[in-house]
Coordinates of C-alpha atoms in Angstrom, one line a residue:
Chain L
M13 CA 26.0 32.6 107.6
R14 CA 29.7 32.2 107.7
R15 CA 31.3 33.9 104.5
E16 CA 33.1 30.4 103.4
A17 CA 29.9 28.6 103.5
V18 CA 27.9 31.3 101.7
A19 CA 30.6 31.5 98.9
R20 CA 30.5 27.7 98.4
L21 CA 26.6 27.7 98.4
E22 CA 26.4 30.5 95.9
P23 CA 26.8 28.6 92.6
V24 CA 24.5 26.0 93.7
V25 CA 21.9 28.4 94.6
V26 CA 22.3 30.6 91.4
W27 CA 21.2 27.5 89.4
G28 CA 19.5 25.7 91.8
A29 CA 16.7 28.2 92.9
P30 CA 15.7 28.8 89.6
L31 CA 15.5 25.3 88.9
A32 CA 13.6 24.6 92.1
L33 CA 11.1 27.3 90.8
V34 CA 10.7 25.7 87.5
A35 CA 10.2 22.3 89.1
L36 CA 7.4 24.0 91.3
W37 CA 5.9 25.6 88.5
Q38 CA 5.6 22.1 86.8
L39 CA 4.2 20.3 89.6
A40 CA 1.8 23.0 90.8
V41 CA -0.1 23.5 87.3
P42 CA -2.8 20.8 86.7
G43 CA -2.7 19.8 83.2
G44 CA -4.9 21.4 80.4
L45 CA -4.7 24.9 78.9
L46 CA -2.2 26.3 81.4
P47 CA 1.2 26.5 80.5
T48 CA 4.0 24.1 82.0
P49 CA 7.7 24.0 81.8
L50 CA 7.6 21.0 79.6
G51 CA 4.7 22.2 77.9
V52 CA 7.0 25.4 76.5
L53 CA 9.7 23.0 76.1
R54 CA 7.6 21.0 73.8
G55 CA 6.2 24.2 72.1
L56 CA 9.7 25.5 71.5
L57 CA 10.6 22.2 69.5
E58 CA 7.4 22.2 67.8
L59 CA 7.5 25.8 66.5
S60 CA 11.2 25.6 65.8
A61 CA 10.5 22.5 63.7
D62 CA 8.1 24.0 61.3
G63 CA 9.7 27.1 61.4
R64 CA 7.2 29.6 62.6
L65 CA 9.2 30.6 65.4
L66 CA 12.1 31.5 63.2
R67 CA 10.0 33.2 60.7
A68 CA 8.3 35.4 63.3
L69 CA 11.5 36.3 65.0
L70 CA 12.9 37.4 61.5
W71 CA 10.1 39.4 60.6
S72 CA 10.0 41.1 64.2
S73 CA 13.9 41.7 63.7
V74 CA 13.1 43.4 60.1
H75 CA 10.5 45.5 61.9
I76 CA 12.6 46.5 64.6
L77 CA 15.9 47.3 62.4
S78 CA 13.9 49.2 59.8
G79 CA 12.0 51.3 62.4
F80 CA 15.2 51.6 64.3
G81 CA 17.4 52.5 61.2
L82 CA 14.8 55.0 59.9
A83 CA 14.8 56.8 63.5
A84 CA 18.5 56.9 63.7
A85 CA 18.9 58.2 60.2
I86 CA 16.7 61.1 60.8
A87 CA 17.6 61.6 64.5
I88 CA 21.2 61.6 64.3
P89 CA 21.5 64.6 61.7
L90 CA 18.7 66.4 63.4
G91 CA 20.0 65.8 66.8
A92 CA 23.6 67.1 65.6
L93 CA 22.0 70.2 64.2
V94 CA 20.1 71.1 67.1
G95 CA 23.3 70.5 69.2
G96 CA 25.3 72.3 67.3
S97 CA 23.2 75.5 66.6
A98 CA 21.4 77.4 69.2
A99 CA 18.9 78.5 66.4
A100 CA 17.9 75.4 65.1
E101 CA 17.2 74.3 68.9
G102 CA 15.3 77.3 69.6
W103 CA 13.0 76.3 66.5
L104 CA 12.8 72.7 66.9
R105 CA 12.5 71.9 70.5
P106 CA 9.0 73.1 71.2
L107 CA 8.0 70.5 68.6
V108 CA 10.0 67.8 70.1
E109 CA 9.1 68.2 73.5
T110 CA 5.4 68.4 72.5
F111 CA 5.5 65.2 70.9
R112 CA 7.9 63.2 73.2
P113 CA 5.5 62.7 76.2
I114 CA 3.0 61.3 73.8
A115 CA 3.8 57.3 74.3
P116 CA 4.4 55.7 70.9
Y117 CA 1.6 53.3 71.3
A118 CA -0.9 56.1 71.6
W119 CA -0.2 56.4 67.9
V120 CA -1.3 53.0 67.0
P121 CA -4.6 53.8 65.9
M122 CA -3.3 56.7 63.7
A123 CA -1.0 54.5 62.1
I124 CA -3.3 51.9 61.5
L125 CA -5.5 54.2 59.8
W126 CA -2.6 55.6 57.6
L127 CA -0.8 52.7 56.8
G128 CA -3.1 49.7 57.4
F129 CA -2.9 46.9 59.7
G130 CA 0.3 45.4 58.6
S131 CA 4.2 45.9 58.7
P132 CA 4.4 49.6 57.7
A133 CA 2.3 50.6 60.7
V134 CA 4.5 48.6 63.0
V135 CA 7.8 50.1 61.7
A136 CA 6.2 53.7 62.0
I137 CA 5.5 52.8 65.8
V138 CA 8.9 51.6 66.2
G139 CA 10.5 54.6 64.4
Y140 CA 8.5 57.1 66.5
A141 CA 9.8 55.2 69.6
A142 CA 13.4 55.1 69.1
F143 CA 13.5 58.6 67.4
F144 CA 13.4 60.5 70.9
P145 CA 16.1 58.8 72.7
I146 CA 18.7 59.0 69.9
F147 CA 17.6 62.7 69.1
V148 CA 17.9 63.6 72.6
N149 CA 21.3 62.0 73.2
T150 CA 23.0 63.1 70.0
A151 CA 22.2 66.7 70.6
E152 CA 23.3 66.4 74.1
A153 CA 26.4 64.9 72.6
V154 CA 27.3 67.5 70.3
R155 CA 26.6 70.1 72.7
R156 CA 29.0 68.8 75.1
I157 CA 32.0 68.6 72.7
P158 CA 34.7 70.8 74.4
P159 CA 35.0 73.9 72.4
S160 CA 38.7 73.9 73.6
L161 CA 39.4 70.6 71.7
V162 CA 37.8 72.2 68.3
R163 CA 39.8 75.2 69.0
A164 CA 43.0 73.5 69.4
A165 CA 42.4 71.7 66.4
R166 CA 41.8 74.9 64.4
T167 CA 45.0 76.3 66.0
L168 CA 47.0 73.5 64.4
G169 CA 45.4 74.2 60.9
A170 CA 42.9 71.6 60.5
S171 CA 40.2 72.1 57.9
R172 CA 36.5 72.2 58.9
L173 CA 36.2 68.8 57.5
M174 CA 39.1 67.6 59.2
I175 CA 37.7 68.9 62.4
A176 CA 34.4 67.3 62.1
R177 CA 36.0 63.8 61.4
R178 CA 38.9 63.6 63.8
V179 CA 37.3 65.8 66.6
M180 CA 33.5 66.1 66.6
I181 CA 32.6 62.8 65.6
P182 CA 34.9 60.8 67.9
G183 CA 34.0 63.3 70.7
A184 CA 30.3 62.8 70.5
L185 CA 30.1 58.9 69.6
P186 CA 30.0 57.8 73.1
L187 CA 26.8 59.8 74.1
V188 CA 25.3 59.1 70.6
F189 CA 25.7 55.2 71.1
V190 CA 24.1 55.8 74.7
G191 CA 21.1 57.1 72.7
L192 CA 21.2 54.4 70.3
R193 CA 21.4 51.7 72.9
L194 CA 18.1 53.6 74.7
G195 CA 16.5 53.8 71.2
L196 CA 17.1 50.2 70.6
G197 CA 15.6 49.4 73.9
A198 CA 12.4 51.6 73.3
A199 CA 12.3 50.2 69.6
W200 CA 12.0 46.4 71.0
I201 CA 9.3 47.3 73.2
A202 CA 7.4 49.2 70.5
V203 CA 7.8 46.3 68.1
I204 CA 6.0 44.0 70.4
A205 CA 3.4 46.7 71.3
G206 CA 2.8 47.7 67.7
E207 CA 2.7 44.1 66.4
L208 CA 0.3 43.0 69.5
A209 CA -1.9 46.3 68.8
T210 CA -2.1 45.9 65.2
A211 CA -3.2 42.4 65.2
M212 CA -5.8 42.9 68.0
S213 CA -7.4 45.7 65.9
G214 CA -7.7 43.9 62.7
T215 CA -8.7 40.9 61.3
D216 CA -6.7 40.3 58.1
Q217 CA -4.3 37.7 59.0
S218 CA -2.1 37.6 55.9
V219 CA -0.1 40.6 57.2
W220 CA 0.4 39.2 60.3
N221 CA 4.3 38.5 60.5
G222 CA 6.0 39.1 63.8
I223 CA 6.3 37.8 67.1
G224 CA 3.7 40.1 68.6
Q225 CA 1.1 39.1 65.9
M226 CA 2.3 35.3 66.3
M227 CA 1.5 35.4 69.9
F228 CA -1.9 37.0 69.3
V229 CA -2.6 34.1 67.2
F230 CA -2.1 32.0 70.0
Y231 CA -4.3 33.7 72.2
A232 CA -7.3 34.5 70.3
Y233 CA -7.6 31.8 67.5
S234 CA -5.4 28.8 68.1
I235 CA -5.2 29.0 71.6
N236 CA -2.2 27.7 73.2
L237 CA -0.7 29.2 76.3
N238 CA 2.6 27.1 75.9
Y239 CA 3.1 28.7 72.5
L240 CA 2.5 32.0 74.3
V241 CA 5.4 31.5 76.7
V242 CA 7.6 30.4 73.9
G243 CA 6.8 33.9 72.2
M244 CA 7.6 35.5 75.4
L245 CA 10.9 33.9 75.6
G246 CA 11.7 34.6 72.2
V247 CA 11.3 38.2 72.7
G248 CA 13.5 38.1 75.6
A249 CA 16.1 36.4 73.7
V250 CA 16.2 38.7 70.8
A251 CA 16.3 41.8 72.9
L252 CA 19.4 40.2 74.4
V253 CA 20.9 39.4 71.0
L254 CA 20.1 43.0 69.9
D255 CA 21.6 44.5 72.9
A256 CA 24.7 42.6 72.4
G257 CA 25.2 43.3 68.8
L258 CA 24.9 46.9 69.3
R259 CA 27.5 46.5 72.0
R260 CA 29.8 44.7 69.6
L261 CA 29.2 47.7 67.0
E262 CA 30.0 50.2 69.9
A263 CA 33.4 48.6 70.6
A264 CA 34.3 48.2 67.1
V265 CA 33.4 51.8 66.2
M266 CA 35.0 53.2 69.4
P267 CA 38.1 51.1 70.1
W268 CA 39.6 53.3 72.5
R269 CA 36.9 53.0 75.3
R270 CA 36.9 50.3 77.5
P271 CA 33.5 48.1 77.4
A272 CA 30.7 49.8 79.6
R273 CA 29.0 47.6 82.3
S274 CA 25.8 45.9 81.1
N275 CA 22.8 48.3 81.4
R276 CA 21.5 47.2 84.8
T277 CA 18.8 49.8 85.0
G278 CA 17.0 48.0 82.1
Chain J
M27 CA 10.8 82.4 80.6
A28 CA 9.0 84.4 78.4
R29 CA 11.7 83.7 75.5
D30 CA 10.9 80.2 76.0
V31 CA 6.9 80.8 75.9
W32 CA 7.5 83.0 72.6
R33 CA 9.9 80.2 71.2
Y34 CA 7.0 77.5 71.7
A35 CA 4.3 79.9 70.5
R36 CA 6.2 80.6 67.1
T37 CA 7.0 76.8 66.5
M38 CA 3.7 75.3 67.4
G39 CA 2.2 78.1 65.8
L40 CA 3.9 77.3 62.6
F41 CA 3.2 73.6 63.0
V42 CA -0.5 74.2 63.3
A43 CA -0.5 76.5 60.4
V44 CA 1.3 74.2 58.2
W45 CA -1.2 71.5 59.5
L46 CA -4.2 73.5 58.9
L47 CA -3.1 74.0 55.1
V48 CA -2.1 70.7 54.6
S49 CA -5.4 69.5 55.7
R50 CA -7.4 71.8 53.6
W51 CA -5.4 70.8 50.5
A52 CA -5.4 67.0 51.0
D53 CA -9.3 67.4 52.0
L54 CA -9.4 63.9 53.8
P55 CA -10.9 64.4 57.3
L56 CA -10.6 60.6 57.8
L57 CA -6.9 60.7 57.9
L58 CA -5.8 64.4 58.4
P59 CA -8.4 66.2 60.3
S60 CA -8.1 69.8 60.6
P61 CA -6.7 71.3 63.7
A62 CA -10.1 73.1 64.2
A63 CA -11.8 69.9 64.3
V64 CA -9.5 68.5 66.6
G65 CA -9.6 71.6 68.9
R66 CA -13.4 71.2 68.9
E67 CA -13.3 67.6 69.8
F68 CA -10.7 68.4 72.5
T69 CA -12.9 70.9 74.2
R70 CA -16.2 68.8 73.7
V71 CA -14.5 65.9 75.7
A72 CA -13.2 68.0 78.3
L73 CA -16.6 69.8 78.8
A74 CA -18.6 66.7 78.7
G75 CA -16.4 65.4 81.8
E76 CA -15.4 62.3 79.5
A77 CA -11.7 63.2 79.7
W78 CA -11.8 63.5 83.4
A79 CA -13.5 60.1 83.6
E80 CA -11.0 58.3 81.4
L81 CA -8.0 60.2 82.8
S82 CA -9.0 59.1 86.4
V83 CA -9.5 55.6 85.6
S84 CA -6.1 55.5 83.8
L85 CA -4.5 57.5 86.7
G86 CA -6.0 55.1 89.2
R87 CA -4.4 52.0 87.6
L88 CA -1.1 54.0 87.1
A89 CA -1.3 54.7 91.0
I90 CA -2.0 51.0 92.1
G91 CA 0.3 49.5 90.0
Y92 CA 3.1 51.7 90.6
A93 CA 2.7 51.4 94.3
F94 CA 2.9 47.7 94.1
A95 CA 6.2 48.2 91.7
L96 CA 7.3 50.7 94.6
V97 CA 7.0 48.3 97.5
L98 CA 8.0 45.2 95.9
G99 CA 10.7 46.5 93.9
V100 CA 12.1 48.6 96.9
G101 CA 11.7 46.0 99.5
G102 CA 12.8 43.1 97.3
G103 CA 15.6 45.2 96.3
M104 CA 17.0 45.9 99.9
L105 CA 16.1 42.3 100.9
V106 CA 18.0 40.9 97.8
A107 CA 20.9 43.4 98.2
T108 CA 21.8 42.5 101.8
V109 CA 21.1 38.7 102.0
P110 CA 23.8 37.4 99.7
L111 CA 22.1 34.0 99.0
L112 CA 19.0 35.6 98.0
R113 CA 20.7 37.5 95.3
A114 CA 22.3 34.5 94.1
A115 CA 19.1 32.9 93.8
A116 CA 17.4 36.0 92.3
R117 CA 20.1 36.5 89.6
V118 CA 18.8 34.1 87.0
P119 CA 15.0 34.6 87.2
V120 CA 15.7 38.4 87.3
E121 CA 17.9 38.3 84.2
V122 CA 15.5 36.1 82.2
L123 CA 12.7 38.2 83.1
R124 CA 14.2 41.7 82.6
P125 CA 14.4 41.4 78.8
I126 CA 10.8 40.2 78.3
S127 CA 9.2 43.2 78.2
G128 CA 5.6 44.0 80.2
I129 CA 4.0 44.2 76.6
A130 CA 4.9 40.6 75.9
W131 CA 2.8 39.6 79.2
I132 CA -0.4 41.3 77.7
P133 CA -1.8 37.8 75.8
V134 CA -1.2 35.9 79.0
T135 CA -2.3 38.3 81.6
L136 CA -5.2 38.7 79.3
Y137 CA -6.2 35.4 79.2
A138 CA -5.6 34.8 83.0
L139 CA -7.5 38.1 84.1
G140 CA -9.8 38.8 81.3
P141 CA -10.3 42.6 80.1
G142 CA -10.9 44.8 82.8
D143 CA -8.6 46.7 85.5
G144 CA -6.3 43.7 86.5
V145 CA -4.4 43.6 83.1
P146 CA -3.4 47.5 82.9
V147 CA -2.5 47.2 86.8
F148 CA -0.4 44.1 86.2
I149 CA 1.7 45.5 83.2
I150 CA 2.2 48.7 84.7
F151 CA 3.3 46.9 87.9
Y152 CA 5.7 44.7 85.8
A153 CA 7.0 47.2 83.5
A154 CA 7.8 49.6 86.7
V155 CA 9.4 47.0 88.9
F156 CA 12.3 46.0 87.2
P157 CA 14.2 49.4 86.9
I158 CA 13.2 49.9 90.5
L159 CA 14.4 46.7 91.6
L160 CA 17.7 46.7 89.7
N161 CA 18.4 50.3 90.9
T162 CA 17.5 49.4 94.3
I163 CA 20.1 46.7 94.3
A164 CA 22.7 48.9 92.5
G165 CA 22.1 51.7 95.0
V166 CA 22.6 49.3 98.1
E167 CA 25.7 47.6 96.4
Q168 CA 27.5 51.1 95.9
V169 CA 27.0 52.5 99.4
D170 CA 30.5 53.3 100.9
R171 CA 31.6 50.1 102.9
R172 CA 33.5 52.4 105.3
L173 CA 30.4 54.2 106.3
V174 CA 28.8 50.7 107.4
Q175 CA 31.8 49.9 109.1
A176 CA 31.9 53.4 110.8
A177 CA 28.3 53.0 111.9
R178 CA 29.2 49.5 113.3
T179 CA 32.1 50.6 115.2
L180 CA 30.1 53.1 117.0
G181 CA 27.7 50.4 117.9
A182 CA 24.8 50.4 115.7
G183 CA 23.0 47.4 115.1
R184 CA 21.9 45.9 111.7
G185 CA 18.5 47.6 111.8
L186 CA 19.8 51.1 112.6
V187 CA 22.6 50.8 109.8
L188 CA 20.2 49.8 107.3
R189 CA 17.8 52.8 108.1
R190 CA 20.2 55.5 108.7
V191 CA 23.1 54.8 106.7
V192 CA 22.4 52.4 104.1
W193 CA 19.2 53.7 103.0
P194 CA 20.1 57.5 102.8
A195 CA 23.1 56.7 100.9
A196 CA 21.2 54.5 98.4
L197 CA 18.5 56.8 98.0
P198 CA 19.5 59.0 95.0
V199 CA 20.0 55.4 92.7
V200 CA 16.9 54.3 94.1
L201 CA 15.1 57.5 93.2
T202 CA 16.5 57.4 89.9
G203 CA 15.0 53.7 89.4
A204 CA 11.6 54.9 90.7
R205 CA 11.5 57.7 87.8
I206 CA 12.5 55.2 85.3
G207 CA 10.0 53.0 86.6
F208 CA 7.4 55.4 86.4
G209 CA 8.1 56.4 82.9
A210 CA 8.1 52.9 81.8
G211 CA 4.7 52.1 83.6
W212 CA 3.1 55.2 82.0
S213 CA 4.3 54.0 78.8
A214 CA 2.9 50.4 79.5
I215 CA -0.6 51.5 80.6
I216 CA -1.4 53.1 77.0
V217 CA -0.8 50.0 75.3
A218 CA -2.3 48.0 77.8
E219 CA -5.3 49.9 77.7
L220 CA -5.4 50.1 74.0
V221 CA -6.0 46.2 73.9
G222 CA -6.8 45.0 77.2
S223 CA -9.4 47.2 78.8
P224 CA -12.8 48.5 78.1
S225 CA -12.0 51.9 79.8
G226 CA -9.3 54.2 80.2
L227 CA -7.5 56.6 77.8
G228 CA -5.9 53.9 75.6
F229 CA -9.2 52.4 75.0
A230 CA -10.8 55.8 74.4
I231 CA -8.3 56.1 71.5
E232 CA -9.1 52.8 70.1
R233 CA -12.7 53.3 70.4
A234 CA -12.3 56.6 68.4
R235 CA -10.6 54.7 65.8
Q236 CA -12.9 52.2 65.2
L237 CA -15.6 54.8 64.9
L238 CA -13.5 56.2 62.3
Q239 CA -13.6 59.5 64.0
T240 CA -9.8 60.7 63.4
D241 CA -10.5 64.0 65.2
A242 CA -11.6 62.3 68.4
V243 CA -8.4 60.1 68.1
L244 CA -6.2 63.1 67.9
A245 CA -7.8 64.9 70.6
W246 CA -7.1 61.9 72.8
I247 CA -3.7 61.7 71.9
A248 CA -3.4 65.2 72.8
Y249 CA -4.7 64.2 76.3
I250 CA -2.3 61.6 76.4
G251 CA 0.7 64.1 75.8
L252 CA -0.6 66.6 78.1
L253 CA -1.1 64.0 80.7
G254 CA 2.2 62.6 80.1
Y255 CA 4.1 66.0 80.4
L256 CA 2.3 66.9 83.7
V257 CA 3.2 63.6 85.3
D258 CA 6.7 63.9 84.0
T259 CA 6.9 67.2 85.5
G260 CA 5.0 66.1 88.7
M261 CA 7.7 63.3 89.2
R262 CA 10.6 65.5 88.6
W263 CA 9.4 67.8 91.1
M264 CA 9.0 65.1 93.5
V265 CA 12.4 63.7 93.1
R266 CA 13.8 67.1 93.6
R267 CA 12.0 67.7 96.8
V268 CA 12.9 64.4 98.3
S269 CA 16.8 64.7 97.1
W270 CA 16.9 68.0 99.0
H271 CA 15.9 66.2 102.2
A272 CA 18.1 63.3 101.5
A273 CA 21.2 65.2 100.5

C-alpha cells in the first residue's frame, strides 16, 4: 500500500483492530459461564464497588514489595561483596549457581511446609525469585567499575568512603537498576504463582488475601470467569504500574542518565 | 577447570556439612530432612525409573509448547514487522497481554482444558511466545536499511531479501528472544504442573508434600535444578552453534 495511505490508516487500525476483536469476542461467545467483554466490565465494576479488587491488589502489592525489598536488601550487599572480592566470589558462586536453576515455584511446597499457606510463604517465594537477577547484576555492576576511575580518585586524595560514595556507587547504579528491574518482573510473576499455588494447596481461606488467591476462589469456589478475567487484567495493570514506578525511581536516583527505552523483551 | 571443580566441591561440601549438622540438631525430619535421607530418596527415584518418567513428561510438554511458541513467535513476528498495518493492529493487544504473566492464565486455562497435558503446554507456549515475538520484531526493525536497499538495487525480490538479508541480520536478536522465551517457558512449566496436572515434575513435588515426604520434596527439587542446569547449558550451546553459522 502507498505510504501516505498507510500512515493515515495507522491510528485507526491501532485502536480499531483491538476493538473489532473485542466486539467479535462479545458476539461469538454464547451466554452462560464463559467470560464476555461486557461481563468483564460488569465484573470490574462489581469488584471495585465492594472493594474486593482493591483489597486483593493491595495485598498482592504488599507481598511483592516485601519479597522484593527483602531480596534487594540481601542481594545488593552480597552482590557487591562478590563483585569486589574474588575470594568471596570463589566461595559463594557455587552455592548461588546451584540454586539459580531451581525455578522459584519448585520451592512452593517447601515454603508451605515451613511457613504455612498464607502470606509468609508467598513473600518467601517472591524473595527467592527476585534475589537472583538482583544479585547477579549487582555483582557484575561492581565488577565493571573501571579501576582507572578508582585510581584517579585516589590520586586526587579521596578517602575510601568518598571513593565508595562518589565513584563506586554511581558507577554501579545503572547495572544494579537493570537487576532491580529484572528482579521486579520476576517478583511479580512469582507473586501470582505463589498466591495461586498456596491457595490451591490448602483450604484455610482466612489467609487468602492476594490477587492470585482471589482468582483461585473465583475458579474453584464461587465460579465466575468474568471475575477471573478481571483478576488477570488487574495483574497486568499492576505489573505496568510497578515497572513505571521503578523507572521513576531510576530517573530520580540517576539524573544524569537519559531514560532507557521500555523493556521490549518482556 | 580443576580449580572450578575444587571450588565447587569445597563450597557445596561446607553447605552439606552445615545442613547435616543443623538437621541433626533440629531433629525435625518433616521440616529439614538430613542430606542422607534426601540423597537416598534421590537415588531411589532414579533407580525406580520414576525420575525419568516424570522428567520425560515435563520435557515433552516443554518441547511442544516451545515449538508452538517458536513457530508463532518467529512467524508472527516476521509478519508483523514487515507489514506496517499488521504492526499497528497488533500493538495494543500485545501491549495489553504482555504484562499478564502466563501464570495468571492458569485458572482460566484449567477451566477450559481441565487438568492434564493441555494446561502446561499452553502456559509454556504463552510464557515463551512473548519474548520470542517481541525480539523477532525488534530484530527485524533493527536491520540496517541500507542492506535491504543494496539487495533491492541488485535486483532481489521481496522473498529473497527477506530470506538472505533480513533474516540473517535479525537472527542474533531473534535467538536472544528464543533463549529468554525458553527460560520463561521452563519456569512456567513447574508451576503449571504444580497446580494443573496429575503428572510431571511439578506434580511430583506437590504429591510428595501432600504425603509429607519432605525428603522426596527436596530430592525432586534437586532433579528440577539438575534439569534446569542441563537445559540452560544445552540452550547456550545451541545458541553458540547457530550464531557461529550466522555470523
